[in-house]
């Protein structure tokens, strides 16, 4: 209970310090949901999150086929906003099967997940490519959610901080200060994604603080303080509250638990438990 009290104090302090940092929860549907299922899930989320405060946005990063319908369902909703899970580096051209930032934007997307570990693994995305995608997102006013995180063997060797630092050095830290200001970071330890194994709140906090330090070293402490850093990896109703209550964890990027409206809504509500 004392710990709970400590959290409340910290949150109040955060407000007193007038931190600009936004809390946010993003759904990552990955390659799931038929057309009808996507519409039904969006409708259920909108219905259940009617009272969600506008300063705590909720993002639905959906497959491309859903983006137009989801953005229409979210029309006039200031809190729940549409996003995509990937973009190409180029605006247009002979890239069969790909979707560009301006195309996603024209269909209503406002956010774009960039550099997810599944894209890095299955589609050979390198930090250099991820940087180009971040630039493409910014050029077309899509707000990127940059994913970073280490595989299990790196964590076991206790090299996780160095690994994530390198990912950031080669991507995020090469952005301009203005671009940095409009970028969200998601720490997703690969060993926790879709495995049911979650990072402990302490492990998440340690890495989030580390990421914030890297941002501070490049862009200054105010920029670092203002950056929203999400946790992702088996985040669900049962553990969201303890993760989100960590001082440097500003919300979550939610895969499996975002596919069921009740679960996703419960995760979103965990943001406010200690408010
Ligand atoms: P998970 O996925 O919640 O299913 O672990 C998170 C993600 O990969 O974004």
mmCIF file of C-alpha atoms and ligand atoms in Angstrom:
data_model
loop_
_atom_site.group_PDB
_atom_site.id
_atom_site.type_symbol
_atom_site.label_atom_id
_atom_site.label_comp_id
_atom_site.label_asym_id
_atom_site.label_seq_id
_atom_site.Cartn_x
_atom_site.Cartn_y
_atom_site.Cartn_z
ATOM 1 C CA UNK A 1 0.000 0.000 0.000
ATOM 2 C CA UNK A 2 2.894 2.314 0.722
ATOM 3 C CA UNK A 3 4.132 1.672 -2.763
ATOM 4 C CA UNK A 4 0.703 2.697 -4.072
ATOM 5 C CA UNK A 5 0.936 5.905 -2.090
ATOM 6 C CA UNK A 6 4.372 6.540 -3.527
ATOM 7 C CA UNK A 7 2.969 6.180 -7.034
ATOM 8 C CA UNK A 8 0.217 8.682 -6.391
ATOM 9 C CA UNK A 9 2.737 11.142 -5.036
ATOM 10 C CA UNK A 10 4.926 10.674 -8.050
ATOM 11 C CA UNK A 11 2.028 11.227 -10.451
ATOM 12 C CA UNK A 12 0.959 14.334 -8.605
ATOM 13 C CA UNK A 13 4.546 15.543 -8.723
ATOM 14 C CA UNK A 14 4.634 14.894 -12.434
ATOM 15 C CA UNK A 15 1.605 17.137 -12.807
ATOM 16 C CA UNK A 16 3.131 19.811 -10.567
ATOM 17 C CA UNK A 17 6.248 19.790 -12.674
ATOM 18 C CA UNK A 18 3.968 20.415 -15.607
ATOM 19 C CA UNK A 19 5.387 17.556 -17.620
ATOM 20 C CA UNK A 20 4.149 17.653 -21.172
ATOM 21 C CA UNK A 21 4.447 13.908 -21.454
ATOM 22 C CA UNK A 22 1.389 12.219 -22.823
ATOM 23 C CA UNK A 23 0.176 8.832 -21.671
ATOM 24 C CA UNK A 24 -1.105 6.628 -24.451
ATOM 25 C CA UNK A 25 -2.166 3.070 -25.205
ATOM 26 C CA UNK A 26 -1.870 1.705 -28.735
ATOM 27 C CA UNK A 27 -3.426 -1.453 -30.123
ATOM 28 C CA UNK A 28 -1.373 -3.465 -32.595
ATOM 29 C CA UNK A 29 -3.768 -5.853 -34.302
ATOM 30 C CA UNK A 30 -0.921 -7.377 -36.348
ATOM 31 C CA UNK A 31 -2.248 -9.678 -39.126
ATOM 32 C CA UNK A 32 -5.624 -10.316 -37.531
ATOM 33 C CA UNK A 33 -9.298 -9.522 -38.103
ATOM 34 C CA UNK A 34 -11.481 -9.913 -41.150
ATOM 35 C CA UNK A 35 -13.258 -6.844 -42.475
ATOM 36 C CA UNK A 36 -16.388 -7.489 -40.387
ATOM 37 C CA UNK A 37 -14.407 -8.357 -37.259
ATOM 38 C CA UNK A 38 -12.349 -5.179 -37.545
ATOM 39 C CA UNK A 39 -15.453 -3.012 -37.779
ATOM 40 C CA UNK A 40 -17.104 -4.821 -34.839
ATOM 41 C CA UNK A 41 -13.987 -4.519 -32.658
ATOM 42 C CA UNK A 42 -13.615 -0.808 -33.406
ATOM 43 C CA UNK A 43 -17.288 -0.174 -32.646
ATOM 44 C CA UNK A 44 -17.020 -2.025 -29.334
ATOM 45 C CA UNK A 45 -13.915 -0.076 -28.306
ATOM 46 C CA UNK A 46 -15.493 3.269 -29.221
ATOM 47 C CA UNK A 47 -18.618 2.349 -27.291
ATOM 48 C CA UNK A 48 -16.716 1.337 -24.164
ATOM 49 C CA UNK A 49 -14.216 4.186 -24.175
ATOM 50 C CA UNK A 50 -16.654 7.061 -24.488
ATOM 51 C CA UNK A 51 -15.362 8.611 -21.281
ATOM 52 C CA UNK A 52 -11.662 8.255 -22.126
ATOM 53 C CA UNK A 53 -9.948 11.608 -21.457
ATOM 54 C CA UNK A 54 -8.738 13.370 -24.610
ATOM 55 C CA UNK A 55 -5.276 13.921 -23.107
ATOM 56 C CA UNK A 56 -4.748 10.146 -22.985
ATOM 57 C CA UNK A 57 -5.062 9.108 -26.610
ATOM 58 C CA UNK A 58 -5.771 5.567 -27.697
ATOM 59 C CA UNK A 59 -4.349 4.462 -31.046
ATOM 60 C CA UNK A 60 -5.645 1.595 -33.157
ATOM 61 C CA UNK A 61 -2.779 0.401 -35.382
ATOM 62 C CA UNK A 62 -4.761 -1.736 -37.791
ATOM 63 C CA UNK A 63 -4.001 -3.706 -40.965
ATOM 64 C CA UNK A 64 -4.135 -1.533 -44.088
ATOM 65 C CA UNK A 65 -7.460 -2.953 -45.262
ATOM 66 C CA UNK A 66 -9.121 -1.528 -42.156
ATOM 67 C CA UNK A 67 -7.657 1.944 -42.081
ATOM 68 C CA UNK A 68 -10.337 3.730 -44.104
ATOM 69 C CA UNK A 69 -13.279 2.186 -42.257
ATOM 70 C CA UNK A 70 -11.651 2.633 -38.855
ATOM 71 C CA UNK A 71 -10.881 6.293 -39.510
ATOM 72 C CA UNK A 72 -14.487 6.844 -40.602
ATOM 73 C CA UNK A 73 -15.765 5.120 -37.457
ATOM 74 C CA UNK A 74 -13.474 7.390 -35.431
ATOM 75 C CA UNK A 75 -14.551 10.592 -37.145
ATOM 76 C CA UNK A 76 -15.199 13.274 -34.527
ATOM 77 C CA UNK A 77 -13.596 11.127 -31.811
ATOM 78 C CA UNK A 78 -10.818 13.240 -30.308
ATOM 79 C CA UNK A 79 -9.357 10.438 -28.224
ATOM 80 C CA UNK A 80 -9.233 7.234 -30.255
ATOM 81 C CA UNK A 81 -7.181 7.698 -33.399
ATOM 82 C CA UNK A 82 -6.236 5.486 -36.351
ATOM 83 C CA UNK A 83 -2.788 4.202 -37.216
ATOM 84 C CA UNK A 84 -0.969 1.670 -39.395
ATOM 85 C CA UNK A 85 1.641 -0.946 -38.511
ATOM 86 C CA UNK A 86 4.196 -0.176 -41.203
ATOM 87 C CA UNK A 87 4.956 2.186 -44.073
ATOM 88 C CA UNK A 88 7.380 2.106 -46.992
ATOM 89 C CA UNK A 89 10.308 4.512 -47.180
ATOM 90 C CA UNK A 90 9.312 5.889 -50.603
ATOM 91 C CA UNK A 91 6.226 7.931 -51.431
ATOM 92 C CA UNK A 92 5.269 5.892 -54.503
ATOM 93 C CA UNK A 93 6.708 3.577 -57.129
ATOM 94 C CA UNK A 94 7.231 -0.002 -58.228
ATOM 95 C CA UNK A 95 7.131 -1.690 -54.818
ATOM 96 C CA UNK A 96 4.516 -4.390 -55.283
ATOM 97 C CA UNK A 97 2.507 -5.061 -52.160
ATOM 98 C CA UNK A 98 3.752 -2.034 -50.229
ATOM 99 C CA UNK A 99 1.938 1.026 -48.825
ATOM 100 C CA UNK A 100 3.547 4.473 -48.523
ATOM 101 C CA UNK A 101 3.180 7.090 -45.796
ATOM 102 C CA UNK A 102 1.150 9.491 -47.998
ATOM 103 C CA UNK A 103 -1.144 6.620 -49.040
ATOM 104 C CA UNK A 104 -1.738 5.624 -45.399
ATOM 105 C CA UNK A 105 -2.256 9.264 -44.508
ATOM 106 C CA UNK A 106 -4.768 9.770 -47.333
ATOM 107 C CA UNK A 107 -6.832 6.867 -45.968
ATOM 108 C CA UNK A 108 -6.950 8.492 -42.527
ATOM 109 C CA UNK A 109 -3.932 7.170 -40.600
ATOM 110 C CA UNK A 110 -2.403 9.526 -38.035
ATOM 111 C CA UNK A 111 0.124 7.178 -36.422
ATOM 112 C CA UNK A 112 2.509 4.577 -37.848
ATOM 113 C CA UNK A 113 4.294 1.813 -35.965
ATOM 114 C CA UNK A 114 7.859 1.678 -37.276
ATOM 115 C CA UNK A 115 10.564 -0.946 -36.748
ATOM 116 C CA UNK A 116 8.483 -3.568 -34.968
ATOM 117 C CA UNK A 117 10.644 -6.585 -34.115
ATOM 118 C CA UNK A 118 8.470 -8.806 -36.324
ATOM 119 C CA UNK A 119 9.265 -6.556 -39.295
ATOM 120 C CA UNK A 120 12.942 -6.577 -38.362
ATOM 121 C CA UNK A 121 12.899 -10.388 -38.125
ATOM 122 C CA UNK A 122 10.651 -11.460 -40.997
ATOM 123 C CA UNK A 123 11.295 -8.596 -43.412
ATOM 124 C CA UNK A 124 14.950 -7.912 -42.599
ATOM 125 C CA UNK A 125 14.375 -4.341 -41.515
ATOM 126 C CA UNK A 126 17.620 -2.761 -40.330
ATOM 127 C CA UNK A 127 18.083 0.310 -38.154
ATOM 128 C CA UNK A 128 19.049 2.237 -41.305
ATOM 129 C CA UNK A 129 15.771 1.326 -42.987
ATOM 130 C CA UNK A 130 13.869 2.081 -39.805
ATOM 131 C CA UNK A 131 15.417 5.557 -39.791
ATOM 132 C CA UNK A 132 14.235 6.119 -43.383
ATOM 133 C CA UNK A 133 10.737 5.035 -42.378
ATOM 134 C CA UNK A 134 10.781 7.419 -39.417
ATOM 135 C CA UNK A 135 11.764 10.227 -41.794
ATOM 136 C CA UNK A 136 9.018 9.244 -44.263
ATOM 137 C CA UNK A 137 6.445 9.265 -41.460
ATOM 138 C CA UNK A 138 7.489 12.733 -40.313
ATOM 139 C CA UNK A 139 7.560 14.078 -43.834
ATOM 140 C CA UNK A 140 3.881 13.182 -44.159
ATOM 141 C CA UNK A 141 2.846 14.148 -40.626
ATOM 142 C CA UNK A 142 2.254 10.618 -39.441
ATOM 143 C CA UNK A 143 3.301 10.255 -35.817
ATOM 144 C CA UNK A 144 5.696 7.306 -35.604
ATOM 145 C CA UNK A 145 5.771 4.788 -32.776
ATOM 146 C CA UNK A 146 9.340 3.500 -32.957
ATOM 147 C CA UNK A 147 9.834 0.000 -31.559
ATOM 148 C CA UNK A 148 13.054 -1.196 -29.983
ATOM 149 C CA UNK A 149 13.955 -4.140 -27.779
ATOM 150 C CA UNK A 150 16.381 -6.996 -27.298
ATOM 151 C CA UNK A 151 16.160 -10.756 -27.961
ATOM 152 C CA UNK A 152 16.351 -13.254 -25.109
ATOM 153 C CA UNK A 153 20.017 -14.213 -25.551
ATOM 154 C CA UNK A 154 21.041 -10.554 -25.334
ATOM 155 C CA UNK A 155 19.041 -10.128 -22.128
ATOM 156 C CA UNK A 156 20.638 -13.285 -20.713
ATOM 157 C CA UNK A 157 24.081 -11.891 -21.445
ATOM 158 C CA UNK A 158 23.014 -8.663 -19.723
ATOM 159 C CA UNK A 159 23.781 -6.695 -22.860
ATOM 160 C CA UNK A 160 20.229 -5.399 -23.236
ATOM 161 C CA UNK A 161 20.963 -1.770 -22.514
ATOM 162 C CA UNK A 162 23.840 -1.648 -24.994
ATOM 163 C CA UNK A 163 21.693 -3.412 -27.598
ATOM 164 C CA UNK A 164 18.836 -0.933 -27.309
ATOM 165 C CA UNK A 165 21.271 1.998 -27.202
ATOM 166 C CA UNK A 166 22.674 0.868 -30.514
ATOM 167 C CA UNK A 167 19.223 0.546 -32.057
ATOM 168 C CA UNK A 168 18.437 4.084 -30.936
ATOM 169 C CA UNK A 169 21.803 5.539 -31.952
ATOM 170 C CA UNK A 170 21.226 4.291 -35.485
ATOM 171 C CA UNK A 171 17.630 5.473 -35.778
ATOM 172 C CA UNK A 172 15.897 7.696 -33.229
ATOM 173 C CA UNK A 173 18.949 9.714 -32.254
ATOM 174 C CA UNK A 174 19.540 10.677 -35.875
ATOM 175 C CA UNK A 175 16.240 12.565 -36.089
ATOM 176 C CA UNK A 176 16.033 16.350 -35.918
ATOM 177 C CA UNK A 177 14.906 17.874 -32.613
ATOM 178 C CA UNK A 178 11.539 18.708 -34.172
ATOM 179 C CA UNK A 179 11.052 15.151 -35.375
ATOM 180 C CA UNK A 180 12.065 13.782 -31.980
ATOM 181 C CA UNK A 181 9.387 15.887 -30.356
ATOM 182 C CA UNK A 182 6.769 14.118 -32.459
ATOM 183 C CA UNK A 183 8.013 10.574 -32.000
ATOM 184 C CA UNK A 184 6.745 7.959 -29.577
ATOM 185 C CA UNK A 185 9.060 5.162 -28.478
ATOM 186 C CA UNK A 186 7.923 1.639 -27.602
ATOM 187 C CA UNK A 187 10.228 -0.693 -25.675
ATOM 188 C CA UNK A 188 9.291 -4.249 -26.570
ATOM 189 C CA UNK A 189 11.640 -6.960 -25.320
ATOM 190 C CA UNK A 190 11.383 -9.622 -28.038
ATOM 191 C CA UNK A 191 11.279 -12.438 -25.483
ATOM 192 C CA UNK A 192 8.069 -10.964 -24.072
ATOM 193 C CA UNK A 193 6.163 -10.485 -27.345
ATOM 194 C CA UNK A 194 3.307 -12.938 -27.746
ATOM 195 C CA UNK A 195 4.945 -15.323 -25.297
ATOM 196 C CA UNK A 196 2.968 -14.602 -22.166
ATOM 197 C CA UNK A 197 6.295 -13.688 -20.504
ATOM 198 C CA UNK A 198 6.164 -10.071 -19.417
ATOM 199 C CA UNK A 199 9.075 -7.936 -18.351
ATOM 200 C CA UNK A 200 8.745 -7.210 -14.657
ATOM 201 C CA UNK A 201 7.776 -3.639 -13.828
ATOM 202 C CA UNK A 202 11.354 -3.168 -12.589
ATOM 203 C CA UNK A 203 12.872 -4.480 -15.825
ATOM 204 C CA UNK A 204 10.584 -2.203 -17.841
ATOM 205 C CA UNK A 205 11.348 0.815 -15.647
ATOM 206 C CA UNK A 206 15.088 0.221 -15.860
ATOM 207 C CA UNK A 207 15.042 0.139 -19.651
ATOM 208 C CA UNK A 208 12.614 3.033 -20.013
ATOM 209 C CA UNK A 209 14.830 5.194 -17.813
ATOM 210 C CA UNK A 210 17.804 4.111 -19.912
ATOM 211 C CA UNK A 211 16.018 5.067 -23.139
ATOM 212 C CA UNK A 212 15.120 8.427 -21.650
ATOM 213 C CA UNK A 213 18.785 8.987 -20.742
ATOM 214 C CA UNK A 214 19.813 8.298 -24.346
ATOM 215 C CA UNK A 215 17.278 10.825 -25.581
ATOM 216 C CA UNK A 216 18.450 13.365 -22.980
ATOM 217 C CA UNK A 217 22.080 12.962 -24.031
ATOM 218 C CA UNK A 218 21.205 13.778 -27.644
ATOM 219 C CA UNK A 219 18.273 16.179 -27.416
ATOM 220 C CA UNK A 220 18.409 17.543 -23.854
ATOM 221 C CA UNK A 221 16.578 16.671 -20.678
ATOM 222 C CA UNK A 222 13.390 18.545 -21.517
ATOM 223 C CA UNK A 223 12.938 16.640 -24.768
ATOM 224 C CA UNK A 224 13.562 13.398 -22.902
ATOM 225 C CA UNK A 225 11.076 14.305 -20.184
ATOM 226 C CA UNK A 226 8.459 15.039 -22.826
ATOM 227 C CA UNK A 227 8.888 11.782 -24.753
ATOM 228 C CA UNK A 228 6.179 9.169 -24.398
ATOM 229 C CA UNK A 229 7.754 5.724 -23.915
ATOM 230 C CA UNK A 230 5.411 2.740 -24.154
ATOM 231 C CA UNK A 231 5.980 -0.805 -22.935
ATOM 232 C CA UNK A 232 4.976 -3.728 -25.143
ATOM 233 C CA UNK A 233 5.198 -7.495 -24.697
ATOM 234 C CA UNK A 234 2.379 -9.596 -23.211
ATOM 235 C CA UNK A 235 0.880 -6.525 -21.582
ATOM 236 C CA UNK A 236 -2.660 -7.422 -20.517
ATOM 237 C CA UNK A 237 -5.322 -6.497 -17.949
ATOM 238 C CA UNK A 238 -3.608 -8.531 -15.208
ATOM 239 C CA UNK A 239 -0.256 -6.727 -15.438
ATOM 240 C CA UNK A 240 -0.961 -3.371 -17.091
ATOM 241 C CA UNK A 241 -1.477 -1.467 -13.863
ATOM 242 C CA UNK A 242 1.837 -2.490 -12.318
ATOM 243 C CA UNK A 243 3.698 -1.691 -15.543
ATOM 244 C CA UNK A 244 1.988 1.663 -16.129
ATOM 245 C CA UNK A 245 2.582 2.753 -12.551
ATOM 246 C CA UNK A 246 6.331 2.871 -13.168
ATOM 247 C CA UNK A 247 7.550 6.459 -13.426
ATOM 248 C CA UNK A 248 9.042 6.109 -16.920
ATOM 249 C CA UNK A 249 6.363 3.847 -18.409
ATOM 250 C CA UNK A 250 3.839 6.069 -20.162
ATOM 251 C CA UNK A 251 1.476 3.447 -21.528
ATOM 252 C CA UNK A 252 1.593 0.380 -23.725
ATOM 253 C CA UNK A 253 1.702 -1.115 -27.207
ATOM 254 C CA UNK A 254 -0.707 -4.011 -26.991
ATOM 255 C CA UNK A 255 -0.807 -7.007 -29.342
ATOM 256 C CA UNK A 256 -2.788 -10.072 -28.243
ATOM 257 C CA UNK A 257 -4.867 -8.264 -25.628
ATOM 258 C CA UNK A 258 -5.937 -5.642 -28.178
ATOM 259 C CA UNK A 259 -7.923 -8.201 -30.173
ATOM 260 C CA UNK A 260 -10.694 -8.477 -27.592
ATOM 261 C CA UNK A 261 -12.517 -5.247 -26.757
ATOM 262 C CA UNK A 262 -12.991 -5.965 -23.045
ATOM 263 C CA UNK A 263 -9.310 -6.818 -22.554
ATOM 264 C CA UNK A 264 -8.082 -3.822 -24.489
ATOM 265 C CA UNK A 265 -10.411 -1.449 -22.669
ATOM 266 C CA UNK A 266 -9.242 -2.883 -19.321
ATOM 267 C CA UNK A 267 -5.629 -2.182 -20.314
ATOM 268 C CA UNK A 268 -6.516 1.397 -21.298
ATOM 269 C CA UNK A 269 -8.278 1.905 -17.986
ATOM 270 C CA UNK A 270 -5.172 0.751 -16.119
ATOM 271 C CA UNK A 271 -3.606 4.086 -17.067
ATOM 272 C CA UNK A 272 -5.903 5.827 -14.655
ATOM 273 C CA UNK A 273 -5.826 3.480 -11.712
ATOM 274 C CA UNK A 274 -3.120 5.486 -9.978
ATOM 275 C CA UNK A 275 -4.021 8.881 -11.368
HETATM 276 P P1 LIG B 1 1.818 -8.848 -27.484
HETATM 277 O O1 LIG B 1 2.434 -7.980 -28.679
HETATM 278 O O2 LIG B 1 1.056 -7.887 -26.604
HETATM 279 O O3 LIG B 1 0.936 -9.860 -28.152
HETATM 280 O O4 LIG B 1 2.972 -9.461 -26.754
HETATM 281 C C1 LIG B 1 2.915 -6.678 -28.480
HETATM 282 C C2 LIG B 1 3.502 -6.165 -29.775
HETATM 283 O O5 LIG B 1 4.183 -6.928 -30.458
HETATM 284 O O6 LIG B 1 3.292 -4.994 -30.143
#
